[in-house]
GROMACS .gro file of C-alpha atoms in nm:
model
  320
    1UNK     CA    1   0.370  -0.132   0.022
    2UNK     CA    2   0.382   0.224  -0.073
    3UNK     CA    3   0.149   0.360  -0.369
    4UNK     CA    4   0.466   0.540  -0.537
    5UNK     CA    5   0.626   0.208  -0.599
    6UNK     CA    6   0.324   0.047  -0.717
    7UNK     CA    7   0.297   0.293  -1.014
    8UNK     CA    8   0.692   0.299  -1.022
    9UNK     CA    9   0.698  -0.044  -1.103
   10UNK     CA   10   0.415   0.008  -1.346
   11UNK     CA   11   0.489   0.267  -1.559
   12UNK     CA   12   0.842   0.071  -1.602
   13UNK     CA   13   0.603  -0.223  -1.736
   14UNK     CA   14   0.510  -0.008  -2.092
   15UNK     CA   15   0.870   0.014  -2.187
   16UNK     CA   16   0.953  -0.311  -2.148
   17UNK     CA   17   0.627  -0.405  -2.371
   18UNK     CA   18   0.744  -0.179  -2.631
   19UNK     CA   19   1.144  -0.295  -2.628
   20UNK     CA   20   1.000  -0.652  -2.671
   21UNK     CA   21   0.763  -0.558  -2.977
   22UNK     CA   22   1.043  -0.383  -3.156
   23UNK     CA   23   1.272  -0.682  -3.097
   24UNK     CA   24   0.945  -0.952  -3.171
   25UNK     CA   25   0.860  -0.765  -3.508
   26UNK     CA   26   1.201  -0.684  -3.650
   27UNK     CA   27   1.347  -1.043  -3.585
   28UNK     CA   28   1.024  -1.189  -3.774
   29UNK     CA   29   1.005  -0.875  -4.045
   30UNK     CA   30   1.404  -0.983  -4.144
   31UNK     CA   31   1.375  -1.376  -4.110
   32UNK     CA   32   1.382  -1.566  -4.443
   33UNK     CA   33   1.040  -1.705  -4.569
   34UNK     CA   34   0.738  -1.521  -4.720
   35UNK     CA   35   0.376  -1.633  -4.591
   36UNK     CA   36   0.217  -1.609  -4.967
   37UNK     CA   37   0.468  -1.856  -5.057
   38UNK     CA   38   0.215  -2.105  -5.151
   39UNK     CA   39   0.051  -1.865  -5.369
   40UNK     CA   40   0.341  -1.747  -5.552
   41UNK     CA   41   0.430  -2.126  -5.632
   42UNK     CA   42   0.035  -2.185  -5.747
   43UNK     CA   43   0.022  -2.126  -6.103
   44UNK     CA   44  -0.347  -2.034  -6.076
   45UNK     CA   45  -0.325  -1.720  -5.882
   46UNK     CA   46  -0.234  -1.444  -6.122
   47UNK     CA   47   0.051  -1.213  -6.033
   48UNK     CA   48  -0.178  -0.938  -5.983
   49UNK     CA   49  -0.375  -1.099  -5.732
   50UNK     CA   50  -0.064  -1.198  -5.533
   51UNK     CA   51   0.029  -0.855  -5.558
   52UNK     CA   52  -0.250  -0.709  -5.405
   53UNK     CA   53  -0.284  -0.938  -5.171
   54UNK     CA   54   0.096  -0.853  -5.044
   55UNK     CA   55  -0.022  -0.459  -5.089
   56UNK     CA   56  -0.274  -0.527  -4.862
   57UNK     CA   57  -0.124  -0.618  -4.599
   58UNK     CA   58   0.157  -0.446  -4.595
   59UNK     CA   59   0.434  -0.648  -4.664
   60UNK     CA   60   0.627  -0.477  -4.901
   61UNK     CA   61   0.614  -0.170  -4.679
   62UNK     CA   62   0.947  -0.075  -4.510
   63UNK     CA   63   0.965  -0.273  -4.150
   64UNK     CA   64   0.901   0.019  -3.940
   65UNK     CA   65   0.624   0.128  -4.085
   66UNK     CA   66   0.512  -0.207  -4.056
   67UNK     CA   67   0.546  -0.193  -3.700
   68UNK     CA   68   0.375   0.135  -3.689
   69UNK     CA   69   0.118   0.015  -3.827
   70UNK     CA   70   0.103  -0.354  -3.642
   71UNK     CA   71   0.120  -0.122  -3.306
   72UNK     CA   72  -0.183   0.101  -3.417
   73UNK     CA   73  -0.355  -0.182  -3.485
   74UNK     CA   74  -0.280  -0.369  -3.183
   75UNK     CA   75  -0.401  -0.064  -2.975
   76UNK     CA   76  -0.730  -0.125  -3.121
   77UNK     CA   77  -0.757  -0.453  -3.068
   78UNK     CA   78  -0.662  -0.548  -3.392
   79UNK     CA   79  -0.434  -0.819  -3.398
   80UNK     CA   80  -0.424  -0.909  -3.709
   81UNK     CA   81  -0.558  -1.212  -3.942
   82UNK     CA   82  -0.423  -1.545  -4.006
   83UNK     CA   83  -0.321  -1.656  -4.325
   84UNK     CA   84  -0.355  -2.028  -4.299
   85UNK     CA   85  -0.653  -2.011  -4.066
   86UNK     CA   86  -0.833  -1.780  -4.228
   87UNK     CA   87  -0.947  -1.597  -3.887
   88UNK     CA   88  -0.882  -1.333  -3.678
   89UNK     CA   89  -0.523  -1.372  -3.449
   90UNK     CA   90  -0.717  -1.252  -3.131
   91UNK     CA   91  -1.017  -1.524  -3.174
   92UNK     CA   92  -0.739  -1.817  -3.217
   93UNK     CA   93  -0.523  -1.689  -2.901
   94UNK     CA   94  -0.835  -1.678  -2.683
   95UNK     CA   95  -0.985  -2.035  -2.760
   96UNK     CA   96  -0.665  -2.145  -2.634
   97UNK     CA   97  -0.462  -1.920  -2.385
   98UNK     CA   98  -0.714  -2.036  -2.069
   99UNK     CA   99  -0.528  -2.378  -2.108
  100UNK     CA  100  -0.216  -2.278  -2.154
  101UNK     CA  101  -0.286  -2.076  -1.822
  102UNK     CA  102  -0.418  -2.365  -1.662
  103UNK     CA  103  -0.141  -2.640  -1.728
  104UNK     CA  104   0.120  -2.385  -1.623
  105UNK     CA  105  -0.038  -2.252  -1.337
  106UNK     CA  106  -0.141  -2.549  -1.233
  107UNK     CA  107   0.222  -2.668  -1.244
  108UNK     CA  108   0.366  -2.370  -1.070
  109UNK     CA  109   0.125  -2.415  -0.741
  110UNK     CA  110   0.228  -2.815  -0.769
  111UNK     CA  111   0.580  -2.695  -0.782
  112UNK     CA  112   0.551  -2.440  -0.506
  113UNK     CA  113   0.369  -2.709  -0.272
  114UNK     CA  114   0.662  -2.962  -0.342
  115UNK     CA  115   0.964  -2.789  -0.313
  116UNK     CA  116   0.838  -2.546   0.029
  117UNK     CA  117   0.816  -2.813   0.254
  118UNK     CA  118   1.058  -3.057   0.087
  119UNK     CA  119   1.344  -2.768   0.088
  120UNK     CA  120   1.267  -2.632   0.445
  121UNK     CA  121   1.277  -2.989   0.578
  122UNK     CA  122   1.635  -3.048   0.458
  123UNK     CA  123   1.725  -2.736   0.532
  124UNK     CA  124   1.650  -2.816   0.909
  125UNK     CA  125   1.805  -3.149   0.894
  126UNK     CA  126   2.146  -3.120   0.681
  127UNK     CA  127   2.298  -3.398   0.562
  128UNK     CA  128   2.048  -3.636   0.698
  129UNK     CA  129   1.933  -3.988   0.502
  130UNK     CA  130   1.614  -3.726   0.423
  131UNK     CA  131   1.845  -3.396   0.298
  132UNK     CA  132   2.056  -3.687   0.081
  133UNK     CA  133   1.736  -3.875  -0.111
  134UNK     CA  134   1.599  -3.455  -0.151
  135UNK     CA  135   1.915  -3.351  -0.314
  136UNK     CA  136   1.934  -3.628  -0.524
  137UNK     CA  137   1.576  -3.632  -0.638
  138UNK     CA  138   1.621  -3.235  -0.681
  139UNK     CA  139   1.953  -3.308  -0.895
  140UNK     CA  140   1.787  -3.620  -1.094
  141UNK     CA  141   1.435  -3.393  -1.187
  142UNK     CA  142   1.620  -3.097  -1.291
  143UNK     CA  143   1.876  -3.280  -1.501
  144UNK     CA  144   1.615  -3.469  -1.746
  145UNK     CA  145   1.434  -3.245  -1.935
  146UNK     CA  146   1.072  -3.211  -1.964
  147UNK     CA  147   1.029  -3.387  -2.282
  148UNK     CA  148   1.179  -3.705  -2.192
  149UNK     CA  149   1.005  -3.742  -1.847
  150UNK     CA  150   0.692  -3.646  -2.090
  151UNK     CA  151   0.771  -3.954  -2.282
  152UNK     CA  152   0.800  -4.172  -1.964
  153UNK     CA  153   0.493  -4.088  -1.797
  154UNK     CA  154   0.257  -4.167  -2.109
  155UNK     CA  155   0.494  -4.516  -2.110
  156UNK     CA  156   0.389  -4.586  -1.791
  157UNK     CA  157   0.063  -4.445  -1.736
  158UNK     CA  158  -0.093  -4.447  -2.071
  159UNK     CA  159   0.063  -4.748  -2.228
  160UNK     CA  160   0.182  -4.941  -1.950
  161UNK     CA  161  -0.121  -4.893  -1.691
  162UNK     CA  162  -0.356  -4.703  -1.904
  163UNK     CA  163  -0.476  -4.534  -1.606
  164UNK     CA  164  -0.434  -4.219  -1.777
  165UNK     CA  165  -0.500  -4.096  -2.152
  166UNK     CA  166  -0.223  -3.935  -2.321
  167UNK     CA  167  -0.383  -3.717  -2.570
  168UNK     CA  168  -0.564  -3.382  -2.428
  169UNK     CA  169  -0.908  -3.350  -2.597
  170UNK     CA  170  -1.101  -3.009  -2.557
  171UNK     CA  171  -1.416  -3.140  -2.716
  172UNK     CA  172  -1.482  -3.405  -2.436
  173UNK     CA  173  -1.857  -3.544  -2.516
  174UNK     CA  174  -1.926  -3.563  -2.091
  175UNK     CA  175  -2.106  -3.279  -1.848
  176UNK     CA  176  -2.155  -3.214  -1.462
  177UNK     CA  177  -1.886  -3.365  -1.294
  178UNK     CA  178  -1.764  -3.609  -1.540
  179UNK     CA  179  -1.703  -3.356  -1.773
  180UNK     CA  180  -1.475  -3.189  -1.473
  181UNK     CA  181  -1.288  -3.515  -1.393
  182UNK     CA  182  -1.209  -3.620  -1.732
  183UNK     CA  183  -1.054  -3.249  -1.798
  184UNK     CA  184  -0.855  -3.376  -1.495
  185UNK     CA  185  -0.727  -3.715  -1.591
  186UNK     CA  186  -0.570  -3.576  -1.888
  187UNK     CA  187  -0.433  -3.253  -1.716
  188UNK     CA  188  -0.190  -3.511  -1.479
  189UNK     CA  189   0.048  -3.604  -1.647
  190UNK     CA  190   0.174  -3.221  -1.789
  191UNK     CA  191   0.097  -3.057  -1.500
  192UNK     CA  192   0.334  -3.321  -1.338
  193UNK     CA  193   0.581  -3.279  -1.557
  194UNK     CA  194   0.626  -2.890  -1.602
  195UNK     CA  195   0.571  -2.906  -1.198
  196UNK     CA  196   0.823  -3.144  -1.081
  197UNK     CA  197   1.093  -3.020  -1.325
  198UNK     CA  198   1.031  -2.681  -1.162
  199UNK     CA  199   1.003  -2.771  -0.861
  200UNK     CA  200   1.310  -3.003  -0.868
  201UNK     CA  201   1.520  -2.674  -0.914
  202UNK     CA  202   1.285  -2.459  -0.617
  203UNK     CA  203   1.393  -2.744  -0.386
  204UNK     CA  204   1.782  -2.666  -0.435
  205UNK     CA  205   1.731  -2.272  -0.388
  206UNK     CA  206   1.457  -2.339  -0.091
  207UNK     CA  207   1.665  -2.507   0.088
  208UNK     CA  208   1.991  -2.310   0.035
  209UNK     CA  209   1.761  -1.996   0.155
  210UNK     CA  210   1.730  -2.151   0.425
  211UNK     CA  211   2.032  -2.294   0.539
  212UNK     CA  212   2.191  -1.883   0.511
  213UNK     CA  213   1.875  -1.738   0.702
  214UNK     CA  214   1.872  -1.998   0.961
  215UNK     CA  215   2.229  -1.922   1.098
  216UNK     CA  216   2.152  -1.561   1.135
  217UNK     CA  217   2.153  -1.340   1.452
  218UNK     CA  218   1.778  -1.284   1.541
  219UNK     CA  219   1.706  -1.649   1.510
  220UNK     CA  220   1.906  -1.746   1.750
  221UNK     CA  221   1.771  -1.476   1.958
  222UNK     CA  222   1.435  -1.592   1.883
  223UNK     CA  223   1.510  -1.914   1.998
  224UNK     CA  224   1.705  -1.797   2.344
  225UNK     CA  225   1.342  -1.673   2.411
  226UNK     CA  226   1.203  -1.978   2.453
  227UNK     CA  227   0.978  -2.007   2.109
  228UNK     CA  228   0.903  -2.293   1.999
  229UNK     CA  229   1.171  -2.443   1.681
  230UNK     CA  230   0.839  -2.501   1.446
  231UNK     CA  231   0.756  -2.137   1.543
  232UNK     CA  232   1.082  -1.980   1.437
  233UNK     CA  233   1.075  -2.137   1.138
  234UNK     CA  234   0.786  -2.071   1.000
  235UNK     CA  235   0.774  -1.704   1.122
  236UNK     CA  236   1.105  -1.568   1.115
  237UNK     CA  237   1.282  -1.795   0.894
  238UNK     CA  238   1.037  -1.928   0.617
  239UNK     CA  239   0.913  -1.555   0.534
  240UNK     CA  240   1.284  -1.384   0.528
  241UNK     CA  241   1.401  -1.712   0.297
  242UNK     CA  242   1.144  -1.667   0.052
  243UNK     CA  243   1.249  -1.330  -0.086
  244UNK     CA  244   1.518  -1.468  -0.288
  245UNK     CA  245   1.314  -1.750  -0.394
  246UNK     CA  246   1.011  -1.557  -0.530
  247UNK     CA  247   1.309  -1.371  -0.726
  248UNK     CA  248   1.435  -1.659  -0.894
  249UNK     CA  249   1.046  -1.816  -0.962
  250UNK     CA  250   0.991  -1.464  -1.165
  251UNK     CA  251   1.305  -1.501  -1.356
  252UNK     CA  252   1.271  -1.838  -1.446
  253UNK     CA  253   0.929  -1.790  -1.594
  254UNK     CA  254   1.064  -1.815  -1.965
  255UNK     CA  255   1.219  -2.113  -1.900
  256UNK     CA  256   0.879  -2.225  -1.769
  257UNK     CA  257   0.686  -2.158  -2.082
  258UNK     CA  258   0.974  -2.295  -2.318
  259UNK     CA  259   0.876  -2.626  -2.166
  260UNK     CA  260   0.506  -2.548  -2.134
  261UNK     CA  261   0.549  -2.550  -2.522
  262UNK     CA  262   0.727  -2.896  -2.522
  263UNK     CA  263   0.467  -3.023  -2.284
  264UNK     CA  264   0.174  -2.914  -2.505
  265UNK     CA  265   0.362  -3.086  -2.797
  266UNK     CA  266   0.399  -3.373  -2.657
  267UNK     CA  267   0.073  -3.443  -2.484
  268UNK     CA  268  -0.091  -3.271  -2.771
  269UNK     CA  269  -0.238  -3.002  -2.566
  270UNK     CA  270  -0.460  -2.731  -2.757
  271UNK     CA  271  -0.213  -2.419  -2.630
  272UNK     CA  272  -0.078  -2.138  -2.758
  273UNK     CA  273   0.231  -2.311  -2.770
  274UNK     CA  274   0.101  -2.568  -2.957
  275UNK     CA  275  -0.003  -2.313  -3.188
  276UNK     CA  276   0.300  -2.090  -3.206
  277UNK     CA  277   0.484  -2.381  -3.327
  278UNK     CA  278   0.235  -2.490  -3.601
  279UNK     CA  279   0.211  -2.113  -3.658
  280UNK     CA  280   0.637  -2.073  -3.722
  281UNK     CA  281   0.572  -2.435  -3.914
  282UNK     CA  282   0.292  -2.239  -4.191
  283UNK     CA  283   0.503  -1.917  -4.145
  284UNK     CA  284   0.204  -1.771  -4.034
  285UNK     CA  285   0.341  -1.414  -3.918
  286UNK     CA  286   0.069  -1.305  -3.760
  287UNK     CA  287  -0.023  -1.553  -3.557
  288UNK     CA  288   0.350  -1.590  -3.470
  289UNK     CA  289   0.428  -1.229  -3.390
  290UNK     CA  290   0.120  -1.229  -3.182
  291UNK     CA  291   0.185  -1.532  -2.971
  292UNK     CA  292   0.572  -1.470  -2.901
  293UNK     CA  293   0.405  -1.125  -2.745
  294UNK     CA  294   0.169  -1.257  -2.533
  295UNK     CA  295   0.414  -1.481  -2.397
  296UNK     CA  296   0.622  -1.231  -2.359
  297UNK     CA  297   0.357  -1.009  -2.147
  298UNK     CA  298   0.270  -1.269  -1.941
  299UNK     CA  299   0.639  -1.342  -1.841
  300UNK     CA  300   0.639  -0.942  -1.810
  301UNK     CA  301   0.353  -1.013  -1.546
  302UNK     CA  302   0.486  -1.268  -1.345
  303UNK     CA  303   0.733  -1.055  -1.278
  304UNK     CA  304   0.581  -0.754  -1.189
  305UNK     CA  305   0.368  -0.989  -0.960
  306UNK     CA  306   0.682  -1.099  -0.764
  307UNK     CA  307   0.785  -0.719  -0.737
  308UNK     CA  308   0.440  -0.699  -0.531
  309UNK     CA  309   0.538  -1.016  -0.358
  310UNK     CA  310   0.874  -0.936  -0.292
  311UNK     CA  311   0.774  -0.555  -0.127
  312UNK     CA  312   0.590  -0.744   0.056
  313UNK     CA  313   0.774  -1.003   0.244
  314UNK     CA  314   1.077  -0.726   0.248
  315UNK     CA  315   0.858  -0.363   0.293
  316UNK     CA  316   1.175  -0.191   0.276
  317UNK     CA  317   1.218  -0.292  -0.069
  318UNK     CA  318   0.891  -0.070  -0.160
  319UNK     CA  319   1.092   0.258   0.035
  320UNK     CA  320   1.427   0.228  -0.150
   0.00000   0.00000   0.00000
């Protein structure tokens, strides 16, 4: 991987943060709803006071002076205040971003490790009893969405069973390892579902991969050699068939944190996208404008993270 596209694909990285912030702030600057709405209906603030308050802040400012303003600020670490938790934005993102990173990276890997072998497997045996119950599994996970197979799970497991607790708790009264295993036990259940949903989809385009790599020239030359069939697979077929598949992991990282934030709803999981949606429910700006960003840079992330990947498994990507 050559150095020039490393900082090729990095300098394209502060554009795309910028685009997004324009689009984040002006979307929330011109949608309806004022956050010192309960103020303005309280008869015991005095106009003044409300006026001030809005002053400021800022808000009767035009919008892009607003944004100037939100971008200095953000520059310097400042990332603003929250109205209806009466703290700073940055202070209420950290207490809960490591376990929104957690769940969903915890889900990816459990997605990754499912739908590898199960894809490659059917993709060596087509239309076998195995490649029929895979595609069908594949086509039934992918089809019901996350919050229904949420729903089931805490049936099953939590009401059912009640092998496994369906409310996540961050102030768990345990230590040494107990305090580990209970974080555990009620980390199943939404790292299964926002993994098998994923990786329900991975299977499909794992196995197609496959299937168009494994008909190609040099594999059959490989295997006129004499090497072994588990050795051309995993070295000259796995490797080439993964380049489209890291592609389409990186692009469907939005649609992995739009059900991160059903997940954390329904499990009641202290994330940020539990808290962006009690945020947009206060019409707490701040804390709104500032989570829809970080999302937004981490999915900016991921995919600079599969441009590494993807020069790397395909080096002449990183010379073009």
């Amino acid at each position: 991987m050559s150095r020039q596209y490393l900082i090729r694909r990095l300098l394209l990285v502060i554009p795309a943060m910028l685009g997004i912030s324009v689009v984040l702030f002006t979307v929330l600057a011109l949608a309806p709803g004022d956050p010192f709405e309960e103020l303005a209906s309280n008869p015991a603030v005095p106009p003044e006071v409300r006026a001030a308050l809005r002053a400021s802040f800022g808000l009767d400012d035009p919008v892009y002076l607003r944004y100037l303003h939100w971008l200095a600020a953000m520059l310097q670490g400042d990332w603003g205040f929250s109205f209806v938790s009466r703290m700073n934005v940055d202070t209420l993102i950290l207490q809960r971003l490591p376990t929104t990173l957690i769940v969903i990276g915890s889900a990816q890997i459990l997605a990754i490790l499912v739908a590898l072998p199960v894809g490659v497997l059917a993709a060596t045996r087509p239309y076998s009893l195995f490649d029929q119950i895979a595609n069908t599994l594949a086509f039934v996970g992918f089809s019901l969405p996350t919050f229904f197979t949420g729903l089931l799970l805490i049936l099953v497991f939590s009401v059912q069973l009640d092998w496994l607790p369906f409310v996540y708790r961050a102030d768990i009264n345990a230590t040494g390892w107990r305090f580990y295993w209970e974080h555990i036990r009620q980390s199943i259940m939404p790292v299964t579902v926002l993994g098998l949903f994923q990786g329900a989809s991975l299977v499909r385009y794992v196995r197609s991969s496959v299937l168009d790599v494994i008909r190609l020239d040099y594999v059959t030359t490989a295997r006129s050699k004499g090497i072994g069939e588990r050795k051309v697979i995993t070295k000259h077929v796995v490797r080439n068939a993964l380049i489209p598949v890291v592609t389409l992991v990186a692009l469907q990282m939005p649609i992995v944190f739009g059900g991160a934030i059903v997940t954390e709803q329904i499990f009641r999981v202290p994330g940020i996208g539990s808290l962006l949606i009690s945020a947009m429910l206060a019409n707490d700006t701040p804390v709104v404008m500032a989570v829809t960003f970080v999302i937004a840079t981490l999915v900016i992330l991921c995919n600079l993270i599969a441009d590494f990947i993807y020069a790397w498994l395909d080096p002449r990507i990183a010379f073009r």
